[in-house]
Each structure stands twice: as C-alpha cells, then as structure tokens.
mmCIF file of N, CA, C and O in Angstrom:
data_model
loop_
_atom_site.group_PDB
_atom_site.id
_atom_site.type_symbol
_atom_site.label_atom_id
_atom_site.label_comp_id
_atom_site.label_asym_id
_atom_site.label_seq_id
_atom_site.Cartn_x
_atom_site.Cartn_y
_atom_site.Cartn_z
ATOM 1 N N MET X 32 73.903 21.317 109.020
ATOM 2 C CA MET X 32 73.252 21.567 110.290
ATOM 3 C C MET X 32 74.311 21.950 111.316
ATOM 4 O O MET X 32 75.420 21.441 111.313
ATOM 5 N N SER X 33 73.930 22.830 112.207
ATOM 6 C CA SER X 33 74.829 23.239 113.281
ATOM 7 C C SER X 33 75.140 22.069 114.201
ATOM 8 O O SER X 33 74.324 21.170 114.371
ATOM 9 N N ALA X 34 76.298 22.113 114.823
ATOM 10 C CA ALA X 34 76.674 21.080 115.788
ATOM 11 C C ALA X 34 75.742 21.093 116.991
ATOM 12 O O ALA X 34 75.485 20.061 117.601
ATOM 13 N N ILE X 35 75.230 22.283 117.325
ATOM 14 C CA ILE X 35 74.323 22.425 118.458
ATOM 15 C C ILE X 35 73.025 23.058 117.968
ATOM 16 O O ILE X 35 73.045 24.083 117.276
ATOM 17 N N THR X 36 71.906 22.444 118.320
ATOM 18 C CA THR X 36 70.587 22.999 118.029
ATOM 19 C C THR X 36 69.784 23.010 119.312
ATOM 20 O O THR X 36 70.134 22.347 120.294
ATOM 21 N N THR X 37 68.686 23.764 119.295
ATOM 22 C CA THR X 37 67.828 23.822 120.468
ATOM 23 C C THR X 37 66.373 23.962 120.050
ATOM 24 O O THR X 37 66.071 24.288 118.892
ATOM 25 N N HIS X 38 65.499 23.712 120.993
ATOM 26 C CA HIS X 38 64.052 23.772 120.789
ATOM 27 C C HIS X 38 63.454 24.175 122.127
ATOM 28 O O HIS X 38 63.782 23.580 123.152
ATOM 29 N N VAL X 39 62.618 25.213 122.139
ATOM 30 C CA VAL X 39 62.009 25.674 123.380
ATOM 31 C C VAL X 39 60.495 25.526 123.264
ATOM 32 O O VAL X 39 59.885 26.048 122.327
ATOM 33 N N LEU X 40 59.917 24.802 124.219
ATOM 34 C CA LEU X 40 58.469 24.636 124.279
ATOM 35 C C LEU X 40 57.941 25.317 125.534
ATOM 36 O O LEU X 40 58.466 25.105 126.630
ATOM 37 N N ASP X 41 56.909 26.132 125.373
ATOM 38 C CA ASP X 41 56.268 26.811 126.495
ATOM 39 C C ASP X 41 55.177 25.883 127.020
ATOM 40 O O ASP X 41 54.108 25.777 126.434
ATOM 41 N N THR X 42 55.461 25.222 128.118
ATOM 42 C CA THR X 42 54.515 24.237 128.650
ATOM 43 C C THR X 42 53.320 24.899 129.320
ATOM 44 O O THR X 42 52.266 24.276 129.442
ATOM 45 N N ALA X 43 53.446 26.156 129.737
ATOM 46 C CA ALA X 43 52.315 26.866 130.347
ATOM 47 C C ALA X 43 51.267 27.226 129.293
ATOM 48 O O ALA X 43 50.069 27.140 129.548
ATOM 49 N N LEU X 44 51.732 27.615 128.116
ATOM 50 C CA LEU X 44 50.814 27.984 127.039
ATOM 51 C C LEU X 44 50.521 26.825 126.100
ATOM 52 O O LEU X 44 49.625 26.928 125.261
ATOM 53 N N GLY X 45 51.299 25.757 126.224
ATOM 54 C CA GLY X 45 51.075 24.584 125.381
ATOM 55 C C GLY X 45 51.425 24.797 123.925
ATOM 56 O O GLY X 45 50.745 24.300 123.031
ATOM 57 N N ARG X 46 52.519 25.528 123.686
ATOM 58 C CA ARG X 46 52.935 25.791 122.304
ATOM 59 C C ARG X 46 54.438 26.074 122.246
ATOM 60 O O ARG X 46 55.063 26.321 123.283
ATOM 61 N N PRO X 47 54.997 26.081 121.033
ATOM 62 C CA PRO X 47 56.413 26.433 120.904
ATOM 63 C C PRO X 47 56.656 27.862 121.385
ATOM 64 O O PRO X 47 55.784 28.729 121.254
ATOM 65 N N ALA X 48 57.825 28.098 121.930
ATOM 66 C CA ALA X 48 58.206 29.427 122.403
ATOM 67 C C ALA X 48 58.956 30.147 121.283
ATOM 68 O O ALA X 48 60.166 29.968 121.125
ATOM 69 N N ALA X 49 58.244 30.938 120.511
ATOM 70 C CA ALA X 49 58.840 31.671 119.389
ATOM 71 C C ALA X 49 59.476 32.959 119.882
ATOM 72 O O ALA X 49 58.956 33.623 120.776
ATOM 73 N N GLY X 50 60.616 33.304 119.305
ATOM 74 C CA GLY X 50 61.267 34.567 119.592
ATOM 75 C C GLY X 50 62.189 34.588 120.798
ATOM 76 O O GLY X 50 62.620 35.660 121.219
ATOM 77 N N VAL X 51 62.521 33.430 121.352
ATOM 78 C CA VAL X 51 63.454 33.389 122.486
ATOM 79 C C VAL X 51 64.875 33.589 121.946
ATOM 80 O O VAL X 51 65.342 32.816 121.105
ATOM 81 N N ARG X 52 65.541 34.622 122.421
ATOM 82 C CA ARG X 52 66.921 34.868 121.997
ATOM 83 C C ARG X 52 67.859 33.938 122.766
ATOM 84 O O ARG X 52 67.712 33.754 123.977
ATOM 85 N N VAL X 53 68.824 33.368 122.032
ATOM 86 C CA VAL X 53 69.762 32.395 122.610
ATOM 87 C C VAL X 53 71.159 32.738 122.131
ATOM 88 O O VAL X 53 71.360 33.129 120.976
ATOM 89 N N ARG X 54 72.119 32.575 123.034
ATOM 90 C CA ARG X 54 73.512 32.734 122.610
ATOM 91 C C ARG X 54 74.300 31.494 123.023
ATOM 92 O O ARG X 54 74.021 30.878 124.047
ATOM 93 N N LEU X 55 75.272 31.154 122.199
ATOM 94 C CA LEU X 55 76.164 30.017 122.421
ATOM 95 C C LEU X 55 77.527 30.560 122.806
ATOM 96 O O LEU X 55 78.073 31.434 122.117
ATOM 97 N N GLU X 56 78.065 30.031 123.908
ATOM 98 C CA GLU X 56 79.373 30.454 124.400
ATOM 99 C C GLU X 56 80.221 29.227 124.709
ATOM 100 O O GLU X 56 79.690 28.151 124.968
ATOM 101 N N ARG X 57 81.506 29.397 124.717
ATOM 102 C CA ARG X 57 82.424 28.367 125.183
ATOM 103 C C ARG X 57 82.609 28.603 126.681
ATOM 104 O O ARG X 57 83.004 29.702 127.086
ATOM 105 N N ALA X 58 82.271 27.644 127.501
ATOM 106 C CA ALA X 58 82.366 27.813 128.959
ATOM 107 C C ALA X 58 83.795 28.121 129.363
ATOM 108 O O ALA X 58 84.738 27.494 128.877
ATOM 109 N N GLY X 59 83.963 29.109 130.224
ATOM 110 C CA GLY X 59 85.277 29.468 130.725
ATOM 111 C C GLY X 59 86.094 30.340 129.796
ATOM 112 O O GLY X 59 87.249 30.644 130.088
ATOM 113 N N LYS X 60 85.528 30.721 128.661
ATOM 114 C CA LYS X 60 86.251 31.576 127.714
ATOM 115 C C LYS X 60 85.370 32.766 127.356
ATOM 116 O O LYS X 60 84.165 32.619 127.188
ATOM 117 N N PRO X 61 85.962 33.937 127.225
ATOM 118 C CA PRO X 61 85.159 35.114 126.882
ATOM 119 C C PRO X 61 84.672 35.059 125.437
ATOM 120 O O PRO X 61 85.274 34.420 124.580
ATOM 121 N N GLY X 62 83.582 35.736 125.199
ATOM 122 C CA GLY X 62 83.078 35.869 123.837
ATOM 123 C C GLY X 62 81.887 34.984 123.541
ATOM 124 O O GLY X 62 81.640 33.992 124.217
ATOM 125 N N VAL X 63 81.165 35.384 122.526
ATOM 126 C CA VAL X 63 79.974 34.675 122.066
ATOM 127 C C VAL X 63 80.297 34.001 120.742
ATOM 128 O O VAL X 63 80.822 34.641 119.829
ATOM 129 N N LEU X 64 79.995 32.715 120.642
ATOM 130 C CA LEU X 64 80.251 31.971 119.403
ATOM 131 C C LEU X 64 79.149 32.165 118.373
ATOM 132 O O LEU X 64 79.401 32.168 117.178
ATOM 133 N N ALA X 65 77.908 32.303 118.858
ATOM 134 C CA ALA X 65 76.775 32.451 117.944
ATOM 135 C C ALA X 65 75.572 32.967 118.714
ATOM 136 O O ALA X 65 75.483 32.806 119.928
ATOM 137 N N THR X 66 74.648 33.584 117.981
ATOM 138 C CA THR X 66 73.380 34.012 118.554
ATOM 139 C C THR X 66 72.264 33.645 117.596
ATOM 140 O O THR X 66 72.488 33.448 116.400
ATOM 141 N N GLY X 67 71.068 33.549 118.131
ATOM 142 C CA GLY X 67 69.909 33.270 117.307
ATOM 143 C C GLY X 67 68.641 33.468 118.108
ATOM 144 O O GLY X 67 68.691 33.779 119.300
ATOM 145 N N ALA X 68 67.505 33.287 117.444
ATOM 146 C CA ALA X 68 66.210 33.369 118.108
ATOM 147 C C ALA X 68 65.358 32.224 117.594
ATOM 148 O O ALA X 68 65.450 31.838 116.418
ATOM 149 N N THR X 69 64.548 31.669 118.478
ATOM 150 C CA THR X 69 63.704 30.548 118.086
ATOM 151 C C THR X 69 62.686 30.999 117.043
ATOM 152 O O THR X 69 62.160 32.111 117.091
ATOM 153 N N ASP X 70 62.406 30.109 116.104
ATOM 154 C CA ASP X 70 61.435 30.391 115.051
ATOM 155 C C ASP X 70 60.011 30.104 115.553
ATOM 156 O O ASP X 70 59.805 29.849 116.741
ATOM 157 N N ASP X 71 59.039 30.143 114.664
ATOM 158 C CA ASP X 71 57.644 29.923 115.056
ATOM 159 C C ASP X 71 57.396 28.541 115.639
ATOM 160 O O ASP X 71 56.414 28.332 116.351
ATOM 161 N N ASP X 72 58.295 27.592 115.346
ATOM 162 C CA ASP X 72 58.190 26.240 115.901
ATOM 163 C C ASP X 72 59.040 26.097 117.164
ATOM 164 O O ASP X 72 59.210 24.997 117.684
ATOM 165 N N GLY X 73 59.628 27.201 117.648
ATOM 166 C CA GLY X 73 60.444 27.174 118.858
ATOM 167 C C GLY X 73 61.836 26.617 118.653
ATOM 168 O O GLY X 73 62.519 26.300 119.617
ATOM 169 N N ARG X 74 62.298 26.522 117.413
ATOM 170 C CA ARG X 74 63.578 25.871 117.115
ATOM 171 C C ARG X 74 64.620 26.856 116.600
ATOM 172 O O ARG X 74 64.292 27.850 115.964
ATOM 173 N N ILE X 75 65.872 26.507 116.865
ATOM 174 C CA ILE X 75 67.013 27.155 116.207
ATOM 175 C C ILE X 75 67.861 26.025 115.630
ATOM 176 O O ILE X 75 68.487 25.273 116.366
ATOM 177 N N ALA X 76 67.850 25.917 114.321
ATOM 178 C CA ALA X 76 68.586 24.842 113.648
ATOM 179 C C ALA X 76 69.959 25.296 113.178
ATOM 180 O O ALA X 76 70.799 24.469 112.838
ATOM 181 N N ASP X 77 70.208 26.603 113.154
ATOM 182 C CA ASP X 77 71.470 27.107 112.607
ATOM 183 C C ASP X 77 72.217 27.943 113.638
ATOM 184 O O ASP X 77 72.626 29.065 113.380
ATOM 185 N N LEU X 78 72.427 27.377 114.815
ATOM 186 C CA LEU X 78 73.106 28.084 115.898
ATOM 187 C C LEU X 78 74.581 27.689 115.928
ATOM 188 O O LEU X 78 74.960 26.684 116.520
ATOM 189 N N GLY X 79 75.401 28.460 115.260
ATOM 190 C CA GLY X 79 76.834 28.219 115.301
ATOM 191 C C GLY X 79 77.342 27.291 114.216
ATOM 192 O O GLY X 79 76.611 26.887 113.322
ATOM 193 N N PRO X 80 78.607 26.931 114.341
ATOM 194 C CA PRO X 80 79.274 26.144 113.305
ATOM 195 C C PRO X 80 78.802 24.694 113.235
ATOM 196 O O PRO X 80 78.164 24.186 114.154
ATOM 197 N N ASP X 81 79.135 24.036 112.128
ATOM 198 C CA ASP X 81 78.780 22.625 111.916
ATOM 199 C C ASP X 81 79.582 21.688 112.798
ATOM 200 O O ASP X 81 79.185 20.547 113.013
ATOM 201 N N ARG X 82 80.718 22.155 113.291
ATOM 202 C CA ARG X 82 81.589 21.316 114.120
ATOM 203 C C ARG X 82 82.213 22.171 115.214
ATOM 204 O O ARG X 82 82.646 23.287 114.969
ATOM 205 N N LEU X 83 82.248 21.623 116.416
ATOM 206 C CA LEU X 83 82.885 22.296 117.550
ATOM 207 C C LEU X 83 83.862 21.346 118.207
ATOM 208 O O LEU X 83 83.657 20.129 118.176
ATOM 209 N N ASP X 84 84.911 21.880 118.801
ATOM 210 C CA ASP X 84 85.871 21.067 119.541
ATOM 211 C C ASP X 84 85.212 20.477 120.779
ATOM 212 O O ASP X 84 84.237 21.022 121.304
ATOM 213 N N ALA X 85 85.754 19.377 121.261
ATOM 214 C CA ALA X 85 85.282 18.805 122.523
ATOM 215 C C ALA X 85 85.507 19.828 123.626
ATOM 216 O O ALA X 85 86.437 20.633 123.569
ATOM 217 N N GLY X 86 84.641 19.811 124.619
ATOM 218 C CA GLY X 86 84.777 20.738 125.742
ATOM 219 C C GLY X 86 83.429 21.185 126.258
ATOM 220 O O GLY X 86 82.383 20.704 125.821
ATOM 221 N N ALA X 87 83.465 22.122 127.177
ATOM 222 C CA ALA X 87 82.247 22.626 127.810
ATOM 223 C C ALA X 87 81.742 23.863 127.073
ATOM 224 O O ALA X 87 82.520 24.758 126.728
ATOM 225 N N TYR X 88 80.438 23.894 126.862
ATOM 226 C CA TYR X 88 79.773 25.004 126.188
ATOM 227 C C TYR X 88 78.575 25.432 127.020
ATOM 228 O O TYR X 88 78.141 24.724 127.924
ATOM 229 N N ARG X 89 78.059 26.593 126.656
ATOM 230 C CA ARG X 89 76.939 27.153 127.390
ATOM 231 C C ARG X 89 75.913 27.699 126.401
ATOM 232 O O ARG X 89 76.277 28.362 125.427
ATOM 233 N N LEU X 90 74.632 27.421 126.650
ATOM 234 C CA LEU X 90 73.536 28.080 125.956
ATOM 235 C C LEU X 90 72.866 29.001 126.968
ATOM 236 O O LEU X 90 72.537 28.568 128.080
ATOM 237 N N VAL X 91 72.658 30.256 126.580
ATOM 238 C CA VAL X 91 72.024 31.230 127.458
ATOM 239 C C VAL X 91 70.737 31.699 126.776
ATOM 240 O O VAL X 91 70.775 32.240 125.667
ATOM 241 N N PHE X 92 69.618 31.482 127.447
ATOM 242 C CA PHE X 92 68.292 31.790 126.920
ATOM 243 C C PHE X 92 67.763 33.063 127.589
ATOM 244 O O PHE X 92 67.692 33.130 128.817
ATOM 245 N N ASP X 93 67.374 34.063 126.802
ATOM 246 C CA ASP X 93 66.806 35.304 127.322
ATOM 247 C C ASP X 93 65.305 35.098 127.525
ATOM 248 O O ASP X 93 64.491 35.426 126.663
ATOM 249 N N THR X 94 64.947 34.556 128.665
ATOM 250 C CA THR X 94 63.536 34.258 128.929
ATOM 251 C C THR X 94 62.765 35.497 129.393
ATOM 252 O O THR X 94 61.545 35.548 129.231
ATOM 253 N N ALA X 95 63.437 36.499 129.950
ATOM 254 C CA ALA X 95 62.746 37.715 130.402
ATOM 255 C C ALA X 95 62.011 38.377 129.239
ATOM 256 O O ALA X 95 60.837 38.736 129.369
ATOM 257 N N ALA X 96 62.679 38.554 128.130
ATOM 258 C CA ALA X 96 62.056 39.200 126.970
ATOM 259 C C ALA X 96 60.904 38.353 126.428
ATOM 260 O O ALA X 96 59.857 38.887 126.037
ATOM 261 N N TYR X 97 61.083 37.035 126.403
ATOM 262 C CA TYR X 97 60.012 36.155 125.921
ATOM 263 C C TYR X 97 58.777 36.254 126.815
ATOM 264 O O TYR X 97 57.653 36.417 126.338
ATOM 265 N N PHE X 98 58.978 36.157 128.136
ATOM 266 C CA PHE X 98 57.844 36.227 129.052
ATOM 267 C C PHE X 98 57.152 37.590 128.975
ATOM 268 O O PHE X 98 55.929 37.672 129.033
ATOM 269 N N ALA X 99 57.918 38.663 128.842
ATOM 270 C CA ALA X 99 57.318 39.993 128.697
ATOM 271 C C ALA X 99 56.464 40.067 127.431
ATOM 272 O O ALA X 99 55.346 40.599 127.447
ATOM 273 N N ALA X 100 56.970 39.508 126.343
ATOM 274 C CA ALA X 100 56.247 39.546 125.070
ATOM 275 C C ALA X 100 54.967 38.722 125.096
ATOM 276 O O ALA X 100 54.020 39.018 124.363
ATOM 277 N N THR X 101 54.929 37.697 125.944
ATOM 278 C CA THR X 101 53.740 36.834 126.023
ATOM 279 C C THR X 101 52.859 37.163 127.226
ATOM 280 O O THR X 101 51.897 36.456 127.497
ATOM 281 N N GLY X 102 53.213 38.225 127.955
ATOM 282 C CA GLY X 102 52.392 38.657 129.076
ATOM 283 C C GLY X 102 52.400 37.735 130.278
ATOM 284 O O GLY X 102 51.444 37.694 131.045
ATOM 285 N N GLN X 103 53.497 37.001 130.449
ATOM 286 C CA GLN X 103 53.601 36.065 131.566
ATOM 287 C C GLN X 103 54.565 36.591 132.627
ATOM 288 O O GLN X 103 55.461 37.366 132.345
ATOM 289 N N THR X 104 54.358 36.146 133.851
ATOM 290 C CA THR X 104 55.266 36.450 134.947
ATOM 291 C C THR X 104 56.616 35.795 134.657
ATOM 292 O O THR X 104 56.681 34.728 134.061
ATOM 293 N N CYS X 105 57.682 36.434 135.127
ATOM 294 C CA CYS X 105 59.020 35.901 134.873
ATOM 295 C C CYS X 105 59.762 35.690 136.176
ATOM 296 O O CYS X 105 60.144 36.655 136.840
ATOM 297 N N PHE X 106 59.973 34.450 136.560
ATOM 298 C CA PHE X 106 60.769 34.124 137.741
ATOM 299 C C PHE X 106 62.226 33.870 137.359
ATOM 300 O O PHE X 106 63.144 34.218 138.084
ATOM 301 N N PHE X 107 62.441 33.236 136.215
ATOM 302 C CA PHE X 107 63.781 32.971 135.695
ATOM 303 C C PHE X 107 64.008 33.874 134.472
ATOM 304 O O PHE X 107 63.641 33.514 133.363
ATOM 305 N N PRO X 108 64.631 35.054 134.642
ATOM 306 C CA PRO X 108 64.820 35.962 133.514
ATOM 307 C C PRO X 108 65.847 35.465 132.500
ATOM 308 O O PRO X 108 65.880 35.939 131.367
ATOM 309 N N GLU X 109 66.661 34.517 132.917
ATOM 310 C CA GLU X 109 67.670 33.951 132.027
ATOM 311 C C GLU X 109 67.909 32.508 132.449
ATOM 312 O O GLU X 109 67.933 32.197 133.632
ATOM 313 N N ILE X 110 68.081 31.660 131.467
ATOM 314 C CA ILE X 110 68.441 30.264 131.734
ATOM 315 C C ILE X 110 69.804 30.025 131.109
ATOM 316 O O ILE X 110 70.007 30.295 129.923
ATOM 317 N N THR X 111 70.730 29.535 131.914
ATOM 318 C CA THR X 111 72.059 29.203 131.416
ATOM 319 C C THR X 111 72.275 27.704 131.576
ATOM 320 O O THR X 111 72.189 27.181 132.684
ATOM 321 N N LEU X 112 72.510 27.030 130.467
ATOM 322 C CA LEU X 112 72.749 25.586 130.473
ATOM 323 C C LEU X 112 74.190 25.330 130.058
ATOM 324 O O LEU X 112 74.611 25.730 128.970
ATOM 325 N N THR X 113 74.933 24.672 130.909
ATOM 326 C CA THR X 113 76.316 24.308 130.602
ATOM 327 C C THR X 113 76.366 22.809 130.378
ATOM 328 O O THR X 113 75.817 22.043 131.167
ATOM 329 N N PHE X 114 76.997 22.399 129.299
ATOM 330 C CA PHE X 114 77.038 20.985 128.924
ATOM 331 C C PHE X 114 78.379 20.676 128.279
ATOM 332 O O PHE X 114 79.096 21.577 127.848
ATOM 333 N N ALA X 115 78.717 19.394 128.227
ATOM 334 C CA ALA X 115 80.014 18.958 127.709
ATOM 335 C C ALA X 115 79.849 18.220 126.390
ATOM 336 O O ALA X 115 79.061 17.279 126.298
ATOM 337 N N LEU X 116 80.608 18.636 125.397
ATOM 338 C CA LEU X 116 80.676 17.932 124.122
ATOM 339 C C LEU X 116 81.857 16.974 124.195
ATOM 340 O O LEU X 116 83.003 17.416 124.295
ATOM 341 N N ALA X 117 81.580 15.694 124.174
ATOM 342 C CA ALA X 117 82.638 14.695 124.257
ATOM 343 C C ALA X 117 83.147 14.299 122.881
ATOM 344 O O ALA X 117 84.330 14.028 122.701
ATOM 345 N N ASP X 118 82.257 14.268 121.904
ATOM 346 C CA ASP X 118 82.597 13.808 120.565
ATOM 347 C C ASP X 118 82.302 14.919 119.558
ATOM 348 O O ASP X 118 81.137 15.181 119.244
ATOM 349 N N PRO X 119 83.327 15.581 119.031
ATOM 350 C CA PRO X 119 83.114 16.679 118.089
ATOM 351 C C PRO X 119 82.371 16.277 116.819
ATOM 352 O O PRO X 119 81.814 17.133 116.142
ATOM 353 N N GLY X 120 82.326 15.003 116.519
ATOM 354 C CA GLY X 120 81.651 14.546 115.314
ATOM 355 C C GLY X 120 80.148 14.369 115.474
ATOM 356 O O GLY X 120 79.437 14.172 114.490
ATOM 357 N N GLN X 121 79.650 14.452 116.695
ATOM 358 C CA GLN X 121 78.223 14.249 116.940
ATOM 359 C C GLN X 121 77.447 15.560 116.893
ATOM 360 O O GLN X 121 78.001 16.637 117.066
ATOM 361 N N HIS X 122 76.147 15.423 116.673
ATOM 362 C CA HIS X 122 75.223 16.553 116.755
ATOM 363 C C HIS X 122 74.641 16.572 118.172
ATOM 364 O O HIS X 122 74.316 15.519 118.724
ATOM 365 N N TYR X 123 74.531 17.740 118.772
ATOM 366 C CA TYR X 123 73.995 17.882 120.117
ATOM 367 C C TYR X 123 72.744 18.759 120.069
ATOM 368 O O TYR X 123 72.806 19.923 119.653
ATOM 369 N N HIS X 124 71.612 18.187 120.467
ATOM 370 C CA HIS X 124 70.340 18.916 120.517
ATOM 371 C C HIS X 124 69.988 19.114 121.985
ATOM 372 O O HIS X 124 69.935 18.145 122.748
ATOM 373 N N VAL X 125 69.785 20.376 122.387
ATOM 374 C CA VAL X 125 69.561 20.715 123.793
ATOM 375 C C VAL X 125 68.222 21.451 123.913
ATOM 376 O O VAL X 125 68.169 22.676 123.806
ATOM 377 N N PRO X 126 67.121 20.725 124.115
ATOM 378 C CA PRO X 126 65.804 21.345 124.227
ATOM 379 C C PRO X 126 65.526 21.870 125.640
ATOM 380 O O PRO X 126 66.142 21.433 126.618
ATOM 381 N N VAL X 127 64.570 22.796 125.722
ATOM 382 C CA VAL X 127 64.123 23.344 127.001
ATOM 383 C C VAL X 127 62.602 23.303 127.042
ATOM 384 O O VAL X 127 61.938 23.715 126.095
ATOM 385 N N LEU X 128 62.078 22.796 128.151
ATOM 386 C CA LEU X 128 60.653 22.873 128.454
ATOM 387 C C LEU X 128 60.509 24.009 129.456
ATOM 388 O O LEU X 128 61.106 23.971 130.534
ATOM 389 N N LEU X 129 59.725 25.015 129.111
ATOM 390 C CA LEU X 129 59.716 26.278 129.828
ATOM 391 C C LEU X 129 58.330 26.607 130.368
ATOM 392 O O LEU X 129 57.324 26.401 129.688
ATOM 393 N N SER X 130 58.285 27.126 131.579
ATOM 394 C CA SER X 130 57.072 27.729 132.139
ATOM 395 C C SER X 130 57.526 28.899 133.013
ATOM 396 O O SER X 130 58.717 29.041 133.289
ATOM 397 N N PRO X 131 56.604 29.759 133.466
ATOM 398 C CA PRO X 131 57.027 30.928 134.231
ATOM 399 C C PRO X 131 57.799 30.605 135.517
ATOM 400 O O PRO X 131 58.623 31.402 135.947
ATOM 401 N N PHE X 132 57.545 29.452 136.133
ATOM 402 C CA PHE X 132 58.158 29.158 137.427
ATOM 403 C C PHE X 132 59.029 27.899 137.427
ATOM 404 O O PHE X 132 59.445 27.452 138.491
ATOM 405 N N ALA X 133 59.291 27.341 136.261
ATOM 406 C CA ALA X 133 60.112 26.133 136.191
ATOM 407 C C ALA X 133 60.617 25.950 134.760
ATOM 408 O O ALA X 133 60.057 26.490 133.800
ATOM 409 N N TYR X 134 61.680 25.174 134.639
ATOM 410 C CA TYR X 134 62.155 24.736 133.348
ATOM 411 C C TYR X 134 62.861 23.413 133.511
ATOM 412 O O TYR X 134 63.304 23.048 134.605
ATOM 413 N N SER X 135 62.946 22.660 132.425
ATOM 414 C CA SER X 135 63.721 21.425 132.418
ATOM 415 C C SER X 135 64.388 21.294 131.065
ATOM 416 O O SER X 135 63.992 21.932 130.090
ATOM 417 N N THR X 136 65.397 20.458 131.024
ATOM 418 C CA THR X 136 66.158 20.269 129.807
ATOM 419 C C THR X 136 66.659 18.827 129.744
ATOM 420 O O THR X 136 66.622 18.111 130.757
ATOM 421 N N TYR X 137 67.125 18.434 128.601
ATOM 422 C CA TYR X 137 67.650 17.093 128.397
ATOM 423 C C TYR X 137 68.449 17.092 127.113
ATOM 424 O O TYR X 137 68.380 18.045 126.342
ATOM 425 N N ARG X 138 69.203 16.055 126.879
ATOM 426 C CA ARG X 138 69.885 15.921 125.587
ATOM 427 C C ARG X 138 68.921 15.232 124.630
ATOM 428 O O ARG X 138 68.540 14.078 124.822
ATOM 429 N N GLY X 139 68.537 15.945 123.621
ATOM 430 C CA GLY X 139 67.605 15.414 122.631
ATOM 431 C C GLY X 139 68.347 14.723 121.505
ATOM 432 O O GLY X 139 69.543 14.466 121.570
ATOM 433 N N SER X 140 67.603 14.459 120.462
ATOM 434 C CA SER X 140 68.193 13.783 119.288
ATOM 435 C C SER X 140 67.870 14.547 118.027
ATOM 436 O O SER X 140 67.069 15.434 117.999
#
C-alpha cells in the first residue's frame, strides 16, 4: 500500500467522487511524485511509493474537471492540502469531503 492514500466523497450528490485527478508533491520542492485518479469508490490506494521521508507534502485535487463532468458549479477549481509526515513508517490517509461551495479534510485511518 502507498504511504499516502486518499478518498473523496461528494457530499452534495451523496456518493463517492469518481474520476478526481490528484497529484502528490513534496512541499517546497519542484516536481510531482505521483499522480492518480479516484476510482468508482472515490479512492486512490496506490498514490506514490510505499515509504516517504519525513517532511511536508502536498495533495492537489483537480476539482474543476470533476465538477464539470458532474454538471455542478465550481467555486474551488483546485484543492491543495499541505500536511506533515512525522513518522516515515506510518500510513497517512487524507480524505476530502467535497461539495461545490465547501470542502473539509482530516487525517483518516
């Protein structure tokens, strides 16, 4: 399993957000570490390597394309979440609850 996974739920439609493109970056450093798109259950289980060094990372969600594909208004065309990995041996799950005019996130399990 990847060190970092994500799950996107569309709270406006009451279902998983399938097809959301996501990229993983190291905060403060150029380049993309991994890319993926959410599956029919809104999950990406194989986003990047099995182990990452401690430090700050970023997940960038392309919500504009998702909202266009589902016929919804888009206020947040992109969501960028920056978070810190303290323990390289742990798994980090970063879910997003999404709607056209709001989003929230938390560290999942």
